Short mmCIF file of C-alpha atoms and ligand atoms in Angstrom, two decimals:
data_model
loop_
_atom_site.label_atom_id
_atom_site.label_comp_id
_atom_site.label_asym_id
_atom_site.label_seq_id
_atom_site.Cartn_x
_atom_site.Cartn_y
_atom_site.Cartn_z
CA MET A 136 83.42 148.01 158.53
CA CYS A 137 80.42 146.72 158.94
CA THR A 138 78.11 145.81 155.70
CA GLU A 139 74.40 144.75 155.52
CA LYS A 140 73.82 141.44 154.34
CA THR A 141 72.10 141.50 150.91
CA PRO A 142 68.57 139.81 150.85
CA TRP A 143 69.92 137.03 148.69
CA GLU A 144 72.87 136.48 151.52
CA GLN A 145 69.95 136.37 154.50
CA VAL A 146 68.14 133.86 152.60
CA ILE A 147 71.16 131.49 151.94
CA ASP A 148 72.16 131.91 155.58
CA PHE A 149 68.76 131.02 156.94
CA HIS A 150 68.46 127.95 154.26
CA GLY A 151 71.86 126.71 155.36
CA HIS A 152 73.11 126.08 151.88
CA THR A 153 72.91 127.42 148.50
CA CYS A 154 70.95 125.25 145.83
CA PRO A 155 68.39 125.58 142.83
CA GLY A 156 65.56 125.56 145.24
CA ILE A 157 66.17 128.32 147.14
CA ALA A 158 66.85 130.42 143.88
CA LEU A 159 63.86 129.48 142.58
CA GLY A 160 62.13 130.83 145.89
CA TYR A 161 63.91 133.96 146.19
CA ARG A 162 63.02 135.04 142.77
CA VAL A 163 59.32 134.15 143.81
CA ALA A 164 59.53 135.98 146.96
CA VAL A 165 60.98 139.10 145.45
CA ILE A 166 58.26 139.13 142.27
CA ALA A 167 55.77 138.74 144.63
CA GLN A 168 57.03 141.65 146.96
CA LYS A 169 57.09 144.09 143.94
CA GLU A 170 53.53 142.90 142.48
CA LEU A 171 51.88 143.04 145.81
CA GLY A 172 52.97 146.26 146.90
CA LEU A 173 52.21 147.85 150.10
CA ARG A 174 50.02 146.35 152.73
CA PRO A 175 46.58 147.34 152.34
CA THR A 176 46.06 148.04 156.13
CA PRO A 177 48.31 148.11 159.10
CA ASP A 178 46.81 144.79 160.67
CA SER A 179 46.34 142.98 157.32
CA GLU A 180 48.83 139.83 157.27
CA LEU A 181 50.43 138.53 154.15
CA LEU A 182 49.65 134.71 153.84
CA VAL A 183 51.22 132.57 151.33
CA LYS A 184 50.14 128.85 150.14
CA ALA A 185 52.53 126.82 148.18
CA SER A 186 51.46 123.57 146.32
CA THR A 187 54.81 121.96 146.87
CA HIS A 188 57.02 121.19 149.57
CA SER A 189 60.83 122.54 148.79
CA CYS A 190 63.78 124.10 149.73
CA ALA A 191 62.07 127.46 147.97
CA LEU A 192 60.06 127.90 150.86
CA ASP A 193 62.90 129.18 153.00
CA ALA A 194 62.88 132.24 150.83
CA LEU A 195 59.36 133.06 151.63
CA GLN A 196 59.58 132.85 155.14
CA ILE A 197 62.70 135.49 154.98
CA ILE A 198 61.55 137.82 152.24
CA ASN A 199 57.78 137.86 152.85
CA LYS A 200 57.96 137.00 156.25
CA ALA A 201 55.31 134.13 155.94
CA THR A 202 56.43 131.92 158.46
CA VAL A 203 55.58 128.62 159.71
CA GLY A 204 55.52 129.47 162.89
CA ARG A 205 52.59 131.84 162.66
CA GLY A 206 50.82 129.72 160.64
CA ALA A 207 51.34 132.15 157.74
CA LEU A 208 53.05 129.82 155.23
CA ILE A 209 50.33 127.06 154.21
CA ILE A 210 51.60 124.15 152.11
CA GLU A 211 49.36 121.82 149.97
CA GLU A 212 51.10 119.24 148.41
CA THR A 213 50.33 118.66 144.76
CA HIS A 214 53.85 118.65 143.19
CA GLU A 215 53.36 121.86 141.34
CA HIS A 216 55.50 125.02 141.69
CA ILE A 217 52.40 127.32 142.45
CA TYR A 218 52.61 130.03 144.81
CA GLN A 219 49.85 132.05 145.92
CA PHE A 220 50.12 135.29 148.00
CA TYR A 221 47.25 137.00 149.80
CA PHE A 222 46.67 139.74 152.02
CA THR A 223 44.17 139.11 154.66
CA GLY A 224 40.87 141.23 154.64
CA THR A 225 41.17 141.39 150.80
CA GLN A 226 39.62 139.20 148.04
CA ALA A 227 42.50 139.11 145.67
CA ILE A 228 45.13 136.37 145.34
CA LEU A 229 48.52 136.94 143.43
CA LYS A 230 49.13 133.47 141.95
CA ILE A 231 52.83 132.78 140.72
CA THR A 232 53.35 129.56 138.66
CA LEU A 233 56.62 128.61 137.44
CA ASP A 234 57.63 127.90 134.08
CA PRO A 235 57.00 123.87 133.99
CA SER A 236 59.75 123.43 131.41
CA LEU A 237 62.44 125.21 134.16
CA ILE A 238 61.13 122.87 136.89
CA ASP A 239 61.75 119.56 134.06
CA GLN A 240 65.39 121.02 133.65
CA LEU A 241 66.18 120.96 137.03
CA ALA A 242 64.41 117.71 137.68
CA SER A 243 66.72 116.07 135.01
CA ILE A 244 70.16 117.34 136.61
CA LYS A 245 69.21 115.45 139.57
CA GLN A 246 68.85 112.43 137.50
CA LEU A 247 72.27 112.69 135.95
CA ASN A 248 74.91 110.38 137.35
CA LEU A 249 77.45 113.06 138.30
CA ASN A 250 80.33 113.07 140.54
CA PRO A 251 79.98 115.80 143.56
CA ARG A 252 82.14 117.92 141.77
CA GLU A 253 80.22 117.90 138.37
CA LYS A 254 76.96 118.22 140.69
CA GLN A 255 78.10 121.18 142.23
CA ASN A 256 79.04 122.97 138.94
CA LYS A 257 75.80 121.98 137.52
CA ASN A 258 73.88 123.39 140.36
CA LEU A 259 75.62 126.68 140.32
CA GLU A 260 75.07 126.76 136.55
CA ALA A 261 71.23 126.43 137.48
CA ILE A 262 71.26 128.94 140.31
CA GLN A 263 72.67 131.50 137.82
CA GLN A 264 70.42 130.80 135.21
CA ILE A 265 67.23 131.19 137.81
CA LEU A 266 68.68 134.28 138.91
CA SER A 267 69.21 135.93 135.28
CA LEU A 268 66.09 134.64 133.70
CA GLU A 269 63.59 137.38 132.33
CA GLU A 270 60.52 137.25 134.41
CA THR A 271 58.47 136.20 131.51
CA ASP A 272 60.99 133.31 131.23
CA PHE A 273 60.67 132.31 134.50
CA CYS A 274 56.95 132.36 135.73
CA THR A 275 53.14 133.15 134.79
CA ILE A 276 51.75 136.01 137.20
CA GLU A 277 48.15 136.17 137.58
CA GLN A 278 45.50 138.25 139.82
CA VAL A 279 42.51 135.71 140.97
CA PRO A 280 39.76 136.49 143.41
CA GLY A 281 39.70 134.39 146.32
CA GLU A 282 40.81 134.09 149.88
CA LEU A 283 43.49 131.98 151.91
CA THR A 284 42.89 131.07 155.50
CA LYS A 285 45.36 131.12 158.16
CA ILE A 286 46.54 128.04 160.04
CA GLY A 287 45.46 127.20 163.48
ZN1 ZN B 108 68.13 123.80 149.39
#
């Protein structure tokens, strides 16, 4: 029997490994899809601006279809987990800011001196935690006035 891959499985396939970063991106992407609702007009395009380069970005390319090739994924490095979503032709940006304490916690795992097996277990725990957190404990969601510009 042929079973469709879940969106999470599609993201992992594309990304090439399972990690806390891609779990973060997946949650951001799914929350954004829900908050954005339908495309305002057929020719409107979704642009995404990320404030840090990380594994998370690959989830935005799969779930939100904001691909690097089309210039729809804009990266402006400020080392903050802030993601902005914008439909072209509108004047509103959906801004998702990840809880800084969650990011600090994930960064602290990287600094532990663990063997590969322990590291894998810690990562799996972190992924479980990220995927099951309440939205309000995971991020702040805001609507801000503004526009994003496509690259190129
Ligand atoms: Zn990764």
